Amino acid sequence: MSEFTRIIFVGSVMGIICRMWLLRTDYRQYPTYPHGKIIHLALGVIASGLGSVLVATLLDKNYTAVTFLTLAAQQFRDVRNMERQMLTNVDELELVPRGLTYIEGIAMAFEGRNYLVIATAFFTGIATHFWHWYGGGLVGIVCIVIAVKYMAGRTIAFIGNVREGQVRFEGPNLFVDDILIYNTGLKDTQQKILKHGVGLILEPKNANATVTFSNLGQRQAILHDVATILGVYRDSGEPSLVPLSKRDLDSGRLAIFLLPLDRDVEKAKAIVRRAPVLENAYRRPLKLTGKVKPDHHL
Amino acid sequence: MSQTALTNVILALVTTKKDSVGGSCPIFYCTDDDDLQKTSLYLEKILDAMAHEVKPGVMMMVKH
């Protein structure tokens, strides 16, 4: 086997493994199976090919080949557009929508992962050149571990505490603990809410979390995650039954009112803790240097 | 599926108190509280709107 063939082969294989590892379908059932997966696997193969061929061309002193990467970047930006458009269209028919912030986050992840695959294939290729195939394999595994470990985002448990809140009515007004959710006048609806509703209170750990929890996209993502896993007690044409989140303006606490089909408070709490903190919603005002920063416990 | 609908508009009022409501939107007069609940429930399903109790005896149908 010639050296270039070895570099391209080992690099591509590690790149494809990286893409497959990052493509595991979890509870969100996204990417969809089977065609959504095929699309991303095919793009992953192209990305890993690019990364490893780049090493071979550079060793051949064919430096203009780098311009190919710009073409690749354009292609992968299209992946982001494709994901965004599809998810936005599908979201219109969800009972509890994902929300645009969540969609943007997913689209960004799909673009970013292709670059990770290129990087994995590239570094594996270089290592194969210097330390034969086993050195390449080792570097490839390290790259995959880094990609999987460090590209996993944070979860709600990292920035806030979740506890149960009492769902109750004061006249027609629905409250979770002391936070007003909405007003519904029908006795029938009120009984359904008391029977099926779950109230949770999200307490931010610091000022970073307070600002993040105020983001409507972040809040919608939490509601969507719970509805995906525990189901939702609502249907079209039932405007009075709607999971919603409201803030307590004084303390920054977030009241989450849920209507799960499986009414289990412990499960709901665990799901909210595991919900992703969206990249586009996360803010860190405490990172400011100097005196111009909010109180730690805003 | 794109849908065009009037949102955040009072679509109808349902009341047992004739004196406390008025204006240009449809008003449904009810005889008692049971009738009020029943009429509001029907309207909620028909209009896909939410019934809000503004004060005892006055319900407001709003599409959100």
Short mmCIF file of C-alpha atoms in Angstrom, two decimals:
data_model
loop_
_atom_site.label_atom_id
_atom_site.label_comp_id
_atom_site.label_asym_id
_atom_site.label_seq_id
_atom_site.Cartn_x
_atom_site.Cartn_y
_atom_site.Cartn_z
CA MET A 1 0.00 0.00 0.00
CA SER A 2 1.47 3.36 -0.95
CA GLU A 3 1.85 5.95 1.76
CA PHE A 4 -0.79 8.30 0.33
CA THR A 5 -3.33 5.52 0.12
CA ARG A 6 -2.66 4.66 3.76
CA ILE A 7 -3.02 8.29 4.85
CA ILE A 8 -6.31 8.73 2.99
CA PHE A 9 -7.67 5.38 4.16
CA VAL A 10 -6.84 5.73 7.86
CA GLY A 11 -7.89 9.42 7.93
CA SER A 12 -11.20 8.73 6.22
CA VAL A 13 -12.02 5.78 8.44
CA MET A 14 -11.39 7.76 11.64
CA GLY A 15 -13.40 10.71 10.27
CA ILE A 16 -16.35 8.48 9.43
CA ILE A 17 -16.21 6.84 12.86
CA CYS A 18 -16.24 10.34 14.41
CA ARG A 19 -19.32 11.31 12.38
CA MET A 20 -21.12 8.08 13.26
CA TRP A 21 -20.34 8.53 16.92
CA LEU A 22 -21.75 12.06 16.87
CA LEU A 23 -24.80 10.90 14.94
CA ARG A 24 -26.37 8.65 17.52
CA THR A 25 -30.12 9.21 17.54
CA ASP A 26 -31.36 9.77 21.07
CA TYR A 27 -34.77 10.39 22.65
CA ARG A 28 -35.35 13.42 20.44
CA GLN A 29 -35.33 11.12 17.42
CA TYR A 30 -33.23 13.60 15.55
CA PRO A 31 -31.75 13.24 12.96
CA THR A 32 -34.70 11.28 11.69
CA TYR A 33 -34.20 7.65 10.80
CA PRO A 34 -33.42 6.37 8.17
CA HIS A 35 -33.13 9.14 5.55
CA GLY A 36 -32.00 11.95 7.82
CA LYS A 37 -29.17 9.70 8.94
CA ILE A 38 -28.16 8.75 5.41
CA ILE A 39 -27.87 12.42 4.45
CA HIS A 40 -25.56 13.20 7.34
CA LEU A 41 -23.51 10.03 6.94
CA ALA A 42 -22.95 10.85 3.27
CA LEU A 43 -21.82 14.37 4.16
CA GLY A 44 -19.61 12.91 6.88
CA VAL A 45 -17.91 10.64 4.32
CA ILE A 46 -17.26 13.66 2.08
CA ALA A 47 -15.92 15.69 5.00
CA SER A 48 -13.57 12.95 6.18
CA GLY A 49 -12.38 12.40 2.61
CA LEU A 50 -11.57 16.10 2.31
CA GLY A 51 -9.64 16.15 5.56
CA SER A 52 -7.46 13.16 4.70
CA VAL A 53 -6.90 14.03 1.03
CA LEU A 54 -5.72 17.45 2.21
CA VAL A 55 -2.80 15.81 4.03
CA ALA A 56 -1.84 13.81 0.95
CA THR A 57 -1.94 16.88 -1.30
CA LEU A 58 0.12 18.96 1.11
CA LEU A 59 2.76 16.22 1.30
CA ASP A 60 2.78 16.25 -2.50
CA LYS A 61 3.51 20.02 -2.27
CA ASN A 62 0.25 20.72 -4.07
CA TYR A 63 -0.65 23.73 -1.95
CA THR A 64 -3.46 25.07 -4.12
CA ALA A 65 -5.55 22.11 -2.95
CA VAL A 66 -6.28 24.12 0.20
CA THR A 67 -8.76 26.16 -1.83
CA PHE A 68 -10.93 23.05 -1.86
CA LEU A 69 -11.62 23.70 1.79
CA THR A 70 -13.44 26.92 1.00
CA LEU A 71 -15.71 24.95 -1.28
CA ALA A 72 -16.31 22.49 1.54
CA ALA A 73 -17.13 25.29 3.97
CA GLN A 74 -19.76 26.56 1.53
CA GLN A 75 -21.27 23.09 1.27
CA PHE A 76 -21.52 22.67 5.02
CA ARG A 77 -23.09 26.08 5.47
CA ASP A 78 -25.81 24.77 3.19
CA VAL A 79 -26.27 21.87 5.60
CA ARG A 80 -27.08 24.41 8.26
CA ASN A 81 -29.63 26.13 6.03
CA MET A 82 -31.19 22.81 5.11
CA GLU A 83 -31.59 21.77 8.74
CA ARG A 84 -32.96 25.15 9.73
CA GLN A 85 -35.54 25.21 6.97
CA MET A 86 -36.71 21.69 7.55
CA LEU A 87 -37.02 22.01 11.31
CA THR A 88 -38.81 25.37 11.03
CA ASN A 89 -41.35 23.86 8.64
CA VAL A 90 -41.91 20.80 10.80
CA ASP A 91 -42.16 22.91 13.95
CA GLU A 92 -45.39 24.56 12.79
CA LEU A 93 -47.26 21.31 13.30
CA GLU A 94 -45.86 20.41 16.72
CA LEU A 95 -48.21 20.60 19.71
CA VAL A 96 -45.33 21.98 21.76
CA PRO A 97 -42.91 23.59 19.26
CA ARG A 98 -39.14 23.46 19.61
CA GLY A 99 -38.79 27.18 19.10
CA LEU A 100 -36.39 29.01 16.78
CA THR A 101 -33.51 29.17 19.26
CA TYR A 102 -33.47 25.39 19.66
CA ILE A 103 -33.65 24.95 15.88
CA GLU A 104 -30.73 27.32 15.32
CA GLY A 105 -28.76 25.38 17.93
CA ILE A 106 -29.40 22.06 16.18
CA ALA A 107 -28.55 23.53 12.77
CA MET A 108 -25.29 24.95 14.12
CA ALA A 109 -24.37 21.61 15.68
CA PHE A 110 -24.81 19.87 12.34
CA GLU A 111 -22.53 22.33 10.55
CA GLY A 112 -19.96 22.29 13.34
CA ARG A 113 -19.77 18.52 13.45
CA ASN A 114 -18.70 18.36 9.82
CA TYR A 115 -15.73 20.59 10.62
CA LEU A 116 -14.88 18.32 13.53
CA VAL A 117 -14.87 15.40 11.11
CA ILE A 118 -12.52 17.28 8.75
CA ALA A 119 -10.20 18.05 11.66
CA THR A 120 -10.23 14.43 12.88
CA ALA A 121 -9.42 13.12 9.39
CA PHE A 122 -6.71 15.78 8.93
CA PHE A 123 -4.88 15.10 12.21
CA THR A 124 -5.23 11.35 11.74
CA GLY A 125 -3.72 11.70 8.27
CA ILE A 126 -0.76 13.70 9.56
CA ALA A 127 -0.17 11.21 12.37
CA THR A 128 -0.33 8.34 9.89
CA HIS A 129 2.42 10.01 7.86
CA PHE A 130 4.73 10.28 10.85
CA TRP A 131 3.88 7.20 12.95
CA HIS A 132 2.33 4.67 10.56
CA TRP A 133 -1.30 3.54 10.77
CA TYR A 134 -1.31 2.72 14.50
CA GLY A 135 -0.10 6.21 15.40
CA GLY A 136 -2.82 7.62 13.13
CA GLY A 137 -5.44 5.43 14.76
CA LEU A 138 -4.39 6.57 18.22
CA VAL A 139 -4.52 10.27 17.30
CA GLY A 140 -7.87 9.65 15.60
CA ILE A 141 -9.29 8.14 18.80
CA VAL A 142 -8.00 11.08 20.84
CA CYS A 143 -9.66 13.48 18.37
CA ILE A 144 -12.96 11.59 18.61
CA VAL A 145 -12.86 11.61 22.40
CA ILE A 146 -12.19 15.37 22.39
CA ALA A 147 -15.01 15.95 19.89
CA VAL A 148 -17.52 13.90 21.88
CA LYS A 149 -16.53 15.14 25.32
CA TYR A 150 -15.91 18.81 24.79
CA MET A 151 -18.57 19.51 22.23
CA ALA A 152 -21.36 18.24 24.50
CA GLY A 153 -23.18 21.30 25.78
CA ARG A 154 -24.21 22.08 29.33
CA THR A 155 -27.47 21.07 30.91
CA ILE A 156 -29.97 23.00 33.02
CA ALA A 157 -28.76 21.22 36.18
CA PHE A 158 -25.44 23.06 35.73
CA ILE A 159 -26.97 26.53 36.00
CA GLY A 160 -30.13 26.08 38.08
CA ASN A 161 -31.95 24.10 40.76
CA VAL A 162 -35.23 22.42 39.97
CA ARG A 163 -37.90 21.80 42.59
CA GLU A 164 -41.59 21.05 42.60
CA GLY A 165 -44.10 23.89 42.80
CA GLN A 166 -47.72 23.63 43.78
CA VAL A 167 -50.29 24.03 40.99
CA ARG A 168 -53.30 25.91 42.33
CA PHE A 169 -56.09 28.25 41.33
CA GLU A 170 -57.02 31.55 42.88
CA GLY A 171 -60.40 32.22 41.33
CA PRO A 172 -59.78 31.83 37.58
CA ASN A 173 -56.03 32.47 37.86
CA LEU A 174 -53.59 29.59 37.63
CA PHE A 175 -50.52 29.78 39.84
CA VAL A 176 -47.41 27.68 40.31
CA ASP A 177 -46.44 28.49 43.90
CA ASP A 178 -46.71 32.30 43.87
CA ILE A 179 -46.12 32.88 40.15
CA LEU A 180 -49.10 33.65 37.93
CA ILE A 181 -49.25 31.49 34.80
CA TYR A 182 -52.55 32.42 33.10
CA ASN A 183 -56.26 32.98 33.52
CA THR A 184 -58.76 30.35 32.51
CA GLY A 185 -62.42 30.70 33.38
CA LEU A 186 -63.84 27.27 32.61
CA LYS A 187 -64.41 24.98 35.59
CA ASP A 188 -63.95 21.96 33.33
CA THR A 189 -60.49 23.14 32.24
CA GLN A 190 -59.52 24.03 35.80
CA GLN A 191 -60.32 20.50 36.97
CA LYS A 192 -58.29 19.01 34.12
CA ILE A 193 -55.36 21.26 34.98
CA LEU A 194 -55.47 20.33 38.66
CA LYS A 195 -55.60 16.65 37.74
CA HIS A 196 -52.86 16.59 35.08
CA GLY A 197 -50.76 19.68 35.67
CA VAL A 198 -47.24 19.61 37.09
CA GLY A 199 -45.58 22.75 38.40
CA LEU A 200 -41.82 23.15 38.64
CA ILE A 201 -39.77 26.06 39.91
CA LEU A 202 -36.37 26.73 38.37
CA GLU A 203 -34.07 28.71 40.61
CA PRO A 204 -31.05 30.26 38.87
CA LYS A 205 -27.73 29.62 40.61
CA ASN A 206 -26.23 32.99 39.69
CA ALA A 207 -26.65 36.05 37.48
CA ASN A 208 -25.52 34.13 34.36
CA ALA A 209 -28.38 31.69 34.86
CA THR A 210 -30.93 34.42 35.56
CA VAL A 211 -30.25 36.04 32.21
CA THR A 212 -30.23 32.67 30.43
CA PHE A 213 -33.55 31.61 31.95
CA SER A 214 -35.14 34.82 30.77
CA ASN A 215 -34.59 33.76 27.17
CA LEU A 216 -37.89 32.65 25.63
CA GLY A 217 -36.16 30.18 23.30
CA GLN A 218 -34.47 28.46 26.23
CA ARG A 219 -37.79 28.17 28.04
CA GLN A 220 -39.56 26.77 24.99
CA ALA A 221 -36.77 24.19 24.57
CA ILE A 222 -37.38 22.95 28.13
CA LEU A 223 -41.13 22.64 27.52
CA HIS A 224 -40.50 20.83 24.24
CA ASP A 225 -38.12 18.34 25.82
CA VAL A 226 -40.58 17.41 28.55
CA ALA A 227 -43.43 17.09 26.03
CA THR A 228 -41.27 14.86 23.82
CA ILE A 229 -40.46 12.46 26.62
CA LEU A 230 -43.54 12.44 28.85
CA GLY A 231 -46.15 13.30 26.20
CA VAL A 232 -48.49 16.23 26.43
CA TYR A 233 -52.08 16.46 27.63
CA ARG A 234 -53.42 18.70 24.90
CA ASP A 235 -54.64 18.71 21.33
CA SER A 236 -55.28 21.19 18.57
CA GLY A 237 -58.31 23.31 19.42
CA GLU A 238 -57.58 23.12 23.16
CA PRO A 239 -56.14 26.56 23.74
CA SER A 240 -56.74 26.44 27.48
CA LEU A 241 -54.42 23.49 27.98
CA VAL A 242 -50.99 24.80 27.19
CA PRO A 243 -47.66 24.17 28.91
CA LEU A 244 -46.13 27.54 29.70
CA SER A 245 -43.30 29.16 31.61
CA LYS A 246 -43.44 32.46 33.44
CA ARG A 247 -40.85 34.44 35.37
CA ASP A 248 -41.02 35.94 38.78
CA LEU A 249 -39.70 39.38 37.92
CA ASP A 250 -38.40 40.13 41.41
CA SER A 251 -36.28 37.04 41.95
CA GLY A 252 -35.64 35.74 38.41
CA ARG A 253 -37.13 32.35 39.31
CA LEU A 254 -38.87 30.56 36.50
CA ALA A 255 -42.18 28.77 36.98
CA ILE A 256 -42.74 25.94 34.53
CA PHE A 257 -46.25 24.67 34.10
CA LEU A 258 -46.39 21.28 32.38
CA LEU A 259 -49.18 19.00 31.24
CA PRO A 260 -47.52 15.59 30.81
CA LEU A 261 -49.49 12.49 29.87
CA ASP A 262 -47.33 10.53 32.29
CA ARG A 263 -47.85 12.60 35.42
CA ASP A 264 -44.67 11.82 37.31
CA VAL A 265 -43.05 14.78 39.05
CA GLU A 266 -39.72 13.05 39.63
CA LYS A 267 -39.36 12.17 35.94
CA ALA A 268 -40.33 15.71 34.93
CA LYS A 269 -37.70 17.15 37.28
CA ALA A 270 -35.04 14.81 35.91
CA ILE A 271 -35.89 15.76 32.32
CA VAL A 272 -35.73 19.49 33.02
CA ARG A 273 -32.34 19.00 34.70
CA ARG A 274 -31.08 17.19 31.59
CA ALA A 275 -32.50 19.70 29.09
CA PRO A 276 -29.74 21.41 27.09
CA VAL A 277 -28.64 24.95 27.80
CA LEU A 278 -28.87 26.48 24.35
CA GLU A 279 -25.71 27.98 22.98
CA ASN A 280 -27.63 30.95 21.59
CA ALA A 281 -29.41 31.62 24.86
CA TYR A 282 -26.49 31.28 27.25
CA ARG A 283 -25.15 34.59 28.56
CA ARG A 284 -22.34 35.25 31.02
CA PRO A 285 -22.65 38.76 32.43
CA LEU A 286 -20.47 37.67 35.37
CA LYS A 287 -17.54 37.33 32.96
CA LEU A 288 -17.34 41.09 32.69
CA THR A 289 -14.20 42.48 34.19
CA GLY A 290 -14.17 45.49 36.43
CA LYS A 291 -16.98 46.78 38.56
CA VAL A 292 -19.67 46.88 35.91
CA LYS A 293 -21.21 43.53 36.60
CA PRO A 294 -24.44 42.34 38.13
CA ASP A 295 -24.76 40.99 41.65
CA HIS A 296 -23.66 37.37 41.77
CA HIS A 297 -27.11 36.31 42.95
CA LEU A 298 -29.14 38.62 40.79
CA MET B 1 -49.53 24.67 6.86
CA SER B 2 -49.85 28.38 7.12
CA GLN B 3 -52.83 29.72 8.94
CA THR B 4 -54.14 33.21 9.12
CA ALA B 5 -56.17 34.05 12.17
CA LEU B 6 -57.09 37.01 14.29
CA THR B 7 -55.11 36.71 17.48
CA ASN B 8 -55.30 38.58 20.75
CA VAL B 9 -58.69 39.96 19.80
CA ILE B 10 -61.85 39.58 21.86
CA LEU B 11 -63.97 37.28 19.71
CA ALA B 12 -67.01 37.16 21.98
CA LEU B 13 -68.28 37.95 25.44
CA VAL B 14 -70.40 35.60 27.51
CA THR B 15 -72.16 37.00 30.55
CA THR B 16 -74.91 36.67 33.09
CA LYS B 17 -74.76 40.39 33.84
CA LYS B 18 -76.32 42.39 31.07
CA ASP B 19 -75.29 45.73 32.56
CA SER B 20 -71.55 45.05 32.77
CA VAL B 21 -70.85 44.44 29.06
CA GLY B 22 -71.37 46.28 25.81
CA GLY B 23 -69.65 47.26 22.60
CA SER B 24 -69.34 45.86 19.14
CA CYS B 25 -68.29 42.24 19.65
CA PRO B 26 -70.82 39.38 19.83
CA ILE B 27 -72.34 39.08 23.30
CA PHE B 28 -74.01 35.94 24.59
CA TYR B 29 -76.37 36.44 27.52
CA CYS B 30 -76.76 33.53 29.91
CA THR B 31 -79.32 32.83 32.58
CA ASP B 32 -77.06 31.46 35.32
CA ASP B 33 -73.52 30.27 36.08
CA ASP B 34 -74.10 26.77 34.69
CA ASP B 35 -75.35 28.23 31.45
CA LEU B 36 -72.33 30.57 31.39
CA GLN B 37 -69.88 27.68 31.81
CA LYS B 38 -71.64 25.60 29.18
CA THR B 39 -71.86 28.37 26.58
CA SER B 40 -68.23 29.34 27.18
CA LEU B 41 -67.12 25.73 26.79
CA TYR B 42 -68.94 25.41 23.47
CA LEU B 43 -67.56 28.71 22.22
CA GLU B 44 -64.07 27.72 23.29
CA LYS B 45 -64.25 24.55 21.19
CA ILE B 46 -65.92 26.25 18.22
CA LEU B 47 -63.67 29.30 18.06
CA ASP B 48 -60.44 27.60 19.21
CA ALA B 49 -60.26 30.48 21.63
CA MET B 50 -59.53 30.60 25.32
CA ALA B 51 -62.17 31.55 27.87
CA HIS B 52 -60.90 34.11 30.37
CA GLU B 53 -62.93 35.13 33.39
CA VAL B 54 -62.62 38.88 33.70
CA LYS B 55 -64.82 39.02 36.77
CA PRO B 56 -67.48 36.71 38.18
CA GLY B 57 -70.18 36.37 35.57
CA VAL B 58 -68.22 37.76 32.62
CA MET B 59 -66.20 35.52 30.27
CA MET B 60 -64.11 36.77 27.40
CA MET B 61 -63.15 34.63 24.39
CA VAL B 62 -59.67 35.43 23.15
CA LYS B 63 -57.65 33.62 20.52
CA HIS B 64 -53.96 33.56 21.38
#
